[in-house]
Structure formats: C-alpha cells, structure tokens
mmCIF file of N, CA and C in Angstrom:
data_model
loop_
_atom_site.group_PDB
_atom_site.id
_atom_site.type_symbol
_atom_site.label_atom_id
_atom_site.label_comp_id
_atom_site.label_asym_id
_atom_site.label_seq_id
_atom_site.Cartn_x
_atom_site.Cartn_y
_atom_site.Cartn_z
ATOM 1 N N MET K 27 0.841 -1.173 0.000
ATOM 2 C CA MET K 27 0.000 0.000 0.000
ATOM 3 C C MET K 27 0.886 1.235 0.000
ATOM 4 N N HIS K 28 0.401 2.235 -0.663
ATOM 5 C CA HIS K 28 1.150 3.475 -0.710
ATOM 6 C C HIS K 28 0.263 4.622 -0.245
ATOM 7 N N GLY K 29 0.877 5.760 0.013
ATOM 8 C CA GLY K 29 0.113 6.926 0.447
ATOM 9 C C GLY K 29 -0.378 6.766 1.877
ATOM 10 N N SER K 30 -1.427 7.496 2.190
ATOM 11 C CA SER K 30 -1.958 7.454 3.553
ATOM 12 C C SER K 30 -3.092 6.450 3.704
ATOM 13 N N CYS K 31 -3.287 5.607 2.724
ATOM 14 C CA CYS K 31 -4.335 4.594 2.797
ATOM 15 C C CYS K 31 -3.782 3.394 3.557
ATOM 16 N N HIS K 32 -4.280 3.167 4.739
ATOM 17 C CA HIS K 32 -3.788 2.080 5.565
ATOM 18 C C HIS K 32 -4.853 1.017 5.716
ATOM 19 N N GLY K 33 -4.786 -0.037 4.957
ATOM 20 C CA GLY K 33 -5.615 -1.191 5.237
ATOM 21 C C GLY K 33 -6.790 -1.443 4.311
ATOM 22 N N LEU K 34 -7.412 -0.429 3.750
ATOM 23 C CA LEU K 34 -8.619 -0.706 2.975
ATOM 24 C C LEU K 34 -8.478 -0.111 1.587
ATOM 25 N N ARG K 35 -8.522 -0.989 0.600
ATOM 26 C CA ARG K 35 -8.572 -0.562 -0.796
ATOM 27 C C ARG K 35 -9.604 -1.416 -1.492
ATOM 28 N N THR K 36 -10.516 -0.776 -2.152
ATOM 29 C CA THR K 36 -11.576 -1.497 -2.834
ATOM 30 C C THR K 36 -11.463 -1.220 -4.315
ATOM 31 N N HIS K 37 -11.504 -2.280 -5.090
ATOM 32 C CA HIS K 37 -11.486 -2.139 -6.534
ATOM 33 C C HIS K 37 -12.844 -2.572 -7.066
ATOM 34 N N VAL K 38 -13.446 -1.718 -7.850
ATOM 35 C CA VAL K 38 -14.725 -2.022 -8.458
ATOM 36 C C VAL K 38 -14.476 -2.220 -9.948
ATOM 37 N N LEU K 39 -14.866 -3.354 -10.461
ATOM 38 C CA LEU K 39 -14.648 -3.657 -11.865
ATOM 39 C C LEU K 39 -15.767 -3.042 -12.689
ATOM 40 N N LEU K 40 -15.394 -2.203 -13.633
ATOM 41 C CA LEU K 40 -16.363 -1.546 -14.495
ATOM 42 C C LEU K 40 -16.207 -2.074 -15.912
ATOM 43 N N PHE K 41 -17.200 -2.769 -16.399
ATOM 44 C CA PHE K 41 -17.244 -3.290 -17.755
ATOM 45 C C PHE K 41 -16.032 -4.157 -18.087
ATOM 46 N N ARG K 42 -15.412 -4.751 -17.132
ATOM 47 C CA ARG K 42 -14.267 -5.656 -17.279
ATOM 48 C C ARG K 42 -13.081 -5.009 -17.993
ATOM 49 N N ILE K 43 -13.049 -3.711 -18.045
ATOM 50 C CA ILE K 43 -11.954 -3.025 -18.728
ATOM 51 C C ILE K 43 -11.155 -2.178 -17.751
ATOM 52 N N LYS K 44 -11.854 -1.334 -17.015
ATOM 53 C CA LYS K 44 -11.189 -0.403 -16.113
ATOM 54 C C LYS K 44 -11.598 -0.714 -14.683
ATOM 55 N N SER K 45 -10.798 -0.284 -13.746
ATOM 56 C CA SER K 45 -11.174 -0.438 -12.347
ATOM 57 C C SER K 45 -11.165 0.927 -11.675
ATOM 58 N N LEU K 46 -12.023 1.085 -10.711
ATOM 59 C CA LEU K 46 -12.151 2.317 -9.958
ATOM 60 C C LEU K 46 -11.618 2.044 -8.556
ATOM 61 N N ARG K 47 -10.694 2.853 -8.116
ATOM 62 C CA ARG K 47 -10.096 2.650 -6.807
ATOM 63 C C ARG K 47 -10.696 3.644 -5.820
ATOM 64 N N ILE K 48 -11.263 3.131 -4.742
ATOM 65 C CA ILE K 48 -11.836 3.966 -3.689
ATOM 66 C C ILE K 48 -10.986 3.771 -2.448
ATOM 67 N N ARG K 49 -10.494 4.840 -1.929
ATOM 68 C CA ARG K 49 -9.630 4.750 -0.740
ATOM 69 C C ARG K 49 -10.358 5.309 0.470
ATOM 70 N N LEU K 50 -10.101 4.696 1.600
ATOM 71 C CA LEU K 50 -10.788 5.051 2.833
ATOM 72 C C LEU K 50 -10.485 6.476 3.275
ATOM 73 N N HIS K 51 -9.271 6.951 3.077
ATOM 74 C CA HIS K 51 -8.936 8.280 3.588
ATOM 75 C C HIS K 51 -9.703 9.386 2.879
ATOM 76 N N PHE K 52 -10.215 9.143 1.663
ATOM 77 C CA PHE K 52 -11.058 10.132 1.007
ATOM 78 C C PHE K 52 -12.409 10.235 1.711
ATOM 79 N N LEU K 53 -12.913 9.117 2.175
ATOM 80 C CA LEU K 53 -14.186 9.124 2.879
ATOM 81 C C LEU K 53 -14.072 9.743 4.262
ATOM 82 N N VAL K 54 -12.931 9.568 4.912
ATOM 83 C CA VAL K 54 -12.730 10.104 6.251
ATOM 84 C C VAL K 54 -12.617 11.621 6.202
ATOM 85 N N ARG K 55 -12.059 12.131 5.121
ATOM 86 C CA ARG K 55 -11.847 13.572 5.009
ATOM 87 C C ARG K 55 -13.082 14.361 4.599
ATOM 88 N N MET K 56 -14.195 13.710 4.388
ATOM 89 C CA MET K 56 -15.394 14.434 3.962
ATOM 90 C C MET K 56 -15.802 15.455 5.013
ATOM 91 N N LYS K 57 -16.190 16.597 4.547
ATOM 92 C CA LYS K 57 -16.573 17.675 5.463
ATOM 93 C C LYS K 57 -17.974 17.418 6.002
ATOM 94 N N MET K 58 -18.198 17.860 7.209
ATOM 95 C CA MET K 58 -19.496 17.660 7.842
ATOM 96 C C MET K 58 -20.599 18.388 7.083
ATOM 97 N N LYS K 59 -20.278 19.518 6.431
ATOM 98 C CA LYS K 59 -21.278 20.237 5.645
ATOM 99 C C LYS K 59 -21.793 19.381 4.499
ATOM 100 N N VAL K 60 -20.871 18.673 3.846
ATOM 101 C CA VAL K 60 -21.246 17.811 2.724
ATOM 102 C C VAL K 60 -22.088 16.642 3.229
ATOM 103 N N ILE K 61 -21.688 16.046 4.323
ATOM 104 C CA ILE K 61 -22.436 14.922 4.891
ATOM 105 C C ILE K 61 -23.834 15.373 5.299
ATOM 106 N N LYS K 62 -23.953 16.571 5.869
ATOM 107 C CA LYS K 62 -25.261 17.100 6.269
ATOM 108 C C LYS K 62 -26.148 17.307 5.044
ATOM 109 N N LYS K 63 -25.591 17.815 3.946
ATOM 110 C CA LYS K 63 -26.372 18.006 2.724
ATOM 111 C C LYS K 63 -26.833 16.666 2.151
ATOM 112 N N ILE K 64 -25.950 15.658 2.199
ATOM 113 C CA ILE K 64 -26.304 14.332 1.696
ATOM 114 C C ILE K 64 -27.480 13.772 2.487
ATOM 115 N N PHE K 65 -27.415 13.873 3.811
ATOM 116 C CA PHE K 65 -28.510 13.370 4.639
ATOM 117 C C PHE K 65 -29.777 14.185 4.453
ATOM 118 N N THR K 66 -29.643 15.497 4.240
ATOM 119 C CA THR K 66 -30.816 16.340 4.025
ATOM 120 C C THR K 66 -31.527 15.957 2.738
ATOM 121 N N VAL K 67 -30.773 15.759 1.677
ATOM 122 C CA VAL K 67 -31.367 15.419 0.388
ATOM 123 C C VAL K 67 -31.904 13.988 0.391
ATOM 124 N N GLY K 68 -31.222 13.071 1.043
ATOM 125 C CA GLY K 68 -31.587 11.669 0.981
ATOM 126 C C GLY K 68 -32.581 11.194 2.014
ATOM 127 N N SER K 69 -32.859 11.990 3.025
ATOM 128 C CA SER K 69 -33.734 11.515 4.097
ATOM 129 C C SER K 69 -35.191 11.381 3.650
ATOM 130 N N SER K 70 -35.681 12.299 2.842
ATOM 131 C CA SER K 70 -37.076 12.219 2.403
ATOM 132 C C SER K 70 -37.351 10.994 1.530
ATOM 133 N N PRO K 71 -36.532 10.712 0.499
ATOM 134 C CA PRO K 71 -36.764 9.484 -0.266
ATOM 135 C C PRO K 71 -36.596 8.221 0.575
ATOM 136 N N PHE K 72 -35.677 8.262 1.541
ATOM 137 C CA PHE K 72 -35.485 7.105 2.409
ATOM 138 C C PHE K 72 -36.738 6.820 3.221
ATOM 139 N N ILE K 73 -37.329 7.862 3.788
ATOM 140 C CA ILE K 73 -38.541 7.685 4.587
ATOM 141 C C ILE K 73 -39.704 7.237 3.702
ATOM 142 N N THR K 74 -39.811 7.829 2.506
ATOM 143 C CA THR K 74 -40.885 7.450 1.582
ATOM 144 C C THR K 74 -40.763 5.991 1.179
ATOM 145 N N ASN K 75 -39.581 5.570 0.776
ATOM 146 C CA ASN K 75 -39.385 4.180 0.358
ATOM 147 C C ASN K 75 -39.553 3.210 1.518
ATOM 148 N N SER K 76 -39.098 3.579 2.696
ATOM 149 C CA SER K 76 -39.255 2.703 3.862
ATOM 150 C C SER K 76 -40.721 2.516 4.216
ATOM 151 N N SER K 77 -41.495 3.603 4.154
ATOM 152 C CA SER K 77 -42.917 3.469 4.468
ATOM 153 C C SER K 77 -43.640 2.651 3.398
ATOM 154 N N PHE K 78 -43.248 2.782 2.126
ATOM 155 C CA PHE K 78 -43.859 1.986 1.072
ATOM 156 C C PHE K 78 -43.536 0.500 1.259
ATOM 157 N N VAL K 79 -42.303 0.190 1.630
ATOM 158 C CA VAL K 79 -41.924 -1.209 1.869
ATOM 159 C C VAL K 79 -42.712 -1.773 3.046
ATOM 160 N N PHE K 80 -42.884 -0.975 4.103
ATOM 161 C CA PHE K 80 -43.666 -1.415 5.253
ATOM 162 C C PHE K 80 -45.112 -1.683 4.850
ATOM 163 N N TYR K 81 -45.689 -0.772 4.049
ATOM 164 C CA TYR K 81 -47.066 -0.922 3.590
ATOM 165 C C TYR K 81 -47.217 -2.164 2.712
ATOM 166 N N MET K 82 -46.296 -2.377 1.777
ATOM 167 C CA MET K 82 -46.395 -3.531 0.890
ATOM 168 C C MET K 82 -46.205 -4.845 1.658
ATOM 169 N N THR K 83 -45.353 -4.847 2.655
ATOM 170 C CA THR K 83 -45.186 -6.035 3.494
ATOM 171 C C THR K 83 -46.488 -6.343 4.231
ATOM 172 N N LEU K 84 -47.106 -5.312 4.769
ATOM 173 C CA LEU K 84 -48.378 -5.480 5.450
ATOM 174 C C LEU K 84 -49.451 -5.996 4.492
ATOM 175 N N MET K 85 -49.524 -5.406 3.297
ATOM 176 C CA MET K 85 -50.509 -5.838 2.308
ATOM 177 C C MET K 85 -50.270 -7.285 1.879
ATOM 178 N N ASN K 86 -49.005 -7.651 1.633
ATOM 179 C CA ASN K 86 -48.693 -9.026 1.238
ATOM 180 C C ASN K 86 -49.121 -10.018 2.310
ATOM 181 N N ASN K 87 -48.856 -9.692 3.559
ATOM 182 C CA ASN K 87 -49.237 -10.595 4.646
ATOM 183 C C ASN K 87 -50.752 -10.725 4.757
ATOM 184 N N MET K 88 -51.474 -9.607 4.600
ATOM 185 C CA MET K 88 -52.932 -9.672 4.689
ATOM 186 C C MET K 88 -53.530 -10.435 3.514
ATOM 187 N N VAL K 89 -53.019 -10.190 2.313
ATOM 188 C CA VAL K 89 -53.547 -10.894 1.135
ATOM 189 C C VAL K 89 -53.218 -12.380 1.219
ATOM 190 N N ARG K 90 -52.019 -12.711 1.693
ATOM 191 C CA ARG K 90 -51.654 -14.133 1.833
ATOM 192 C C ARG K 90 -52.517 -14.817 2.884
ATOM 193 N N LYS K 91 -52.845 -14.082 3.960
ATOM 194 C CA LYS K 91 -53.657 -14.664 5.029
ATOM 195 C C LYS K 91 -55.089 -14.918 4.560
ATOM 196 N N TYR K 92 -55.679 -13.955 3.851
ATOM 197 C CA TYR K 92 -57.086 -14.070 3.472
ATOM 198 C C TYR K 92 -57.305 -14.613 2.064
ATOM 199 N N GLY K 93 -56.321 -14.470 1.172
ATOM 200 C CA GLY K 93 -56.519 -14.905 -0.199
ATOM 201 C C GLY K 93 -55.592 -16.016 -0.636
ATOM 202 N N GLY K 94 -54.634 -16.364 0.202
ATOM 203 C CA GLY K 94 -53.696 -17.418 -0.151
ATOM 204 C C GLY K 94 -52.746 -16.975 -1.256
ATOM 205 N N TYR K 95 -52.094 -17.961 -1.827
ATOM 206 C CA TYR K 95 -51.107 -17.655 -2.858
ATOM 207 C C TYR K 95 -51.766 -17.231 -4.172
ATOM 208 N N ILE K 96 -53.007 -17.635 -4.386
ATOM 209 C CA ILE K 96 -53.730 -17.170 -5.573
ATOM 210 C C ILE K 96 -54.031 -15.675 -5.427
ATOM 211 N N GLY K 97 -54.370 -15.264 -4.236
ATOM 212 C CA GLY K 97 -54.589 -13.839 -3.982
ATOM 213 C C GLY K 97 -53.331 -13.018 -4.178
ATOM 214 N N LEU K 98 -52.192 -13.569 -3.720
ATOM 215 C CA LEU K 98 -50.920 -12.873 -3.932
ATOM 216 C C LEU K 98 -50.612 -12.750 -5.417
ATOM 217 N N SER K 99 -50.867 -13.810 -6.164
ATOM 218 C CA SER K 99 -50.632 -13.773 -7.608
ATOM 219 C C SER K 99 -51.531 -12.735 -8.273
ATOM 220 N N ALA K 100 -52.793 -12.693 -7.867
ATOM 221 C CA ALA K 100 -53.723 -11.712 -8.435
ATOM 222 C C ALA K 100 -53.289 -10.288 -8.105
ATOM 223 N N MET K 101 -52.810 -10.073 -6.890
ATOM 224 C CA MET K 101 -52.346 -8.748 -6.523
ATOM 225 C C MET K 101 -51.112 -8.363 -7.339
ATOM 226 N N GLY K 102 -50.232 -9.316 -7.570
ATOM 227 C CA GLY K 102 -49.053 -9.040 -8.385
ATOM 228 C C GLY K 102 -49.411 -8.676 -9.810
ATOM 229 N N VAL K 103 -50.372 -9.391 -10.379
ATOM 230 C CA VAL K 103 -50.841 -9.080 -11.746
ATOM 231 C C VAL K 103 -51.490 -7.702 -11.768
ATOM 232 N N PHE K 104 -52.322 -7.416 -10.777
ATOM 233 C CA PHE K 104 -52.987 -6.116 -10.721
ATOM 234 C C PHE K 104 -51.982 -4.984 -10.603
ATOM 235 N N LEU K 105 -50.997 -5.125 -9.726
ATOM 236 C CA LEU K 105 -50.012 -4.057 -9.552
ATOM 237 C C LEU K 105 -49.161 -3.871 -10.803
ATOM 238 N N SER K 106 -48.880 -4.960 -11.521
ATOM 239 C CA SER K 106 -48.133 -4.836 -12.776
ATOM 240 C C SER K 106 -48.950 -4.086 -13.816
ATOM 241 N N LEU K 107 -50.213 -4.456 -13.964
ATOM 242 C CA LEU K 107 -51.085 -3.762 -14.909
ATOM 243 C C LEU K 107 -51.311 -2.312 -14.501
ATOM 244 N N ASP K 108 -51.443 -2.083 -13.217
ATOM 245 C CA ASP K 108 -51.645 -0.737 -12.716
ATOM 246 C C ASP K 108 -50.461 0.158 -13.060
ATOM 247 N N SER K 109 -49.255 -0.368 -12.881
ATOM 248 C CA SER K 109 -48.085 0.450 -13.187
ATOM 249 C C SER K 109 -47.941 0.693 -14.680
ATOM 250 N N ILE K 110 -48.292 -0.298 -15.503
ATOM 251 C CA ILE K 110 -48.219 -0.117 -16.954
ATOM 252 C C ILE K 110 -49.249 0.923 -17.410
ATOM 253 N N LEU K 111 -50.449 0.888 -16.844
ATOM 254 C CA LEU K 111 -51.480 1.842 -17.226
ATOM 255 C C LEU K 111 -51.238 3.233 -16.661
ATOM 256 N N PHE K 112 -50.482 3.319 -15.585
ATOM 257 C CA PHE K 112 -50.217 4.601 -14.945
ATOM 258 C C PHE K 112 -49.045 5.334 -15.598
ATOM 259 N N LEU K 113 -48.170 4.612 -16.308
ATOM 260 C CA LEU K 113 -47.006 5.246 -16.923
ATOM 261 C C LEU K 113 -47.359 6.334 -17.933
ATOM 262 N N PRO K 114 -48.350 6.148 -18.807
ATOM 263 C CA PRO K 114 -48.680 7.256 -19.719
ATOM 264 C C PRO K 114 -49.130 8.522 -18.984
ATOM 265 N N ALA K 115 -49.848 8.373 -17.884
ATOM 266 C CA ALA K 115 -50.262 9.536 -17.106
ATOM 267 C C ALA K 115 -49.046 10.248 -16.526
ATOM 268 N N LEU K 116 -48.085 9.494 -16.050
ATOM 269 C CA LEU K 116 -46.852 10.098 -15.542
ATOM 270 C C LEU K 116 -46.097 10.826 -16.651
ATOM 271 N N ALA K 117 -46.039 10.212 -17.832
ATOM 272 C CA ALA K 117 -45.327 10.827 -18.955
ATOM 273 C C ALA K 117 -46.004 12.114 -19.396
ATOM 274 N N ILE K 118 -47.318 12.121 -19.448
ATOM 275 C CA ILE K 118 -48.039 13.342 -19.831
ATOM 276 C C ILE K 118 -47.836 14.434 -18.792
ATOM 277 N N GLY K 119 -47.903 14.062 -17.535
ATOM 278 C CA GLY K 119 -47.660 15.041 -16.463
ATOM 279 C C GLY K 119 -46.256 15.597 -16.506
ATOM 280 N N GLU K 120 -45.289 14.770 -16.799
ATOM 281 C CA GLU K 120 -43.896 15.224 -16.906
ATOM 282 C C GLU K 120 -43.723 16.140 -18.118
ATOM 283 N N ALA K 121 -44.390 15.802 -19.228
ATOM 284 C CA ALA K 121 -44.268 16.622 -20.442
ATOM 285 C C ALA K 121 -44.929 17.982 -20.264
ATOM 286 N N VAL K 122 -46.011 18.033 -19.524
ATOM 287 C CA VAL K 122 -46.707 19.308 -19.309
ATOM 288 C C VAL K 122 -45.855 20.250 -18.459
ATOM 289 N N GLN K 123 -45.079 19.716 -17.547
ATOM 290 C CA GLN K 123 -44.265 20.552 -16.668
ATOM 291 C C GLN K 123 -43.082 21.182 -17.397
ATOM 292 N N ARG K 124 -42.676 20.610 -18.502
ATOM 293 C CA ARG K 124 -41.471 21.133 -19.170
ATOM 294 C C ARG K 124 -41.787 22.111 -20.208
#
C-alpha cells in the first residue's frame, strides 16, 4: 500500500476493462457540511421508500392470510397492470411541466 491509505482498498470492476479505486482516507476527510447536505437530500426518499416497503409487506401478509397464494398472484398481476397503465399519465404530467 502506498500513500496514507492504511488497510482498505476497494477495486470495483467496471465493464471488465477499467477499475475504480476507492480509498478510505477520502471518505474520512469528507466535510461535515457535505455529509449534512447528503442526509438532508436523501432523508425524504429514504422515509418514503421505507414506508412503502412497510405498507407492501403489510398488504402481502394480509392478502396471503385471506386470499392465499392465488390472492398474492392476483395482486401481483394487478399491480403490474396498474403500473403499466399509470405510466402514460406520468409521462403526460412530466411533459406538461417542461
């Protein structure tokens, strides 16, 4: 090892051609202002996704309890169709905003 990196070097293989080297001392030197901004920006999506996962877990358990595995399959088909049918509405809404 060279430099001030003592002990941890991670190589990430990208497309089997190049590697990206991440050293621990770069992460240690991060300023608290930057870390605070990262947590500020990322906390809302984290809470939203966590609550959605909790809700879907609850729904899966209830559907499995009352509808069995056929009910779970039906819910999966419905949610797939729902997302496919909802995508054009999202695209139109996105296009109107621009």
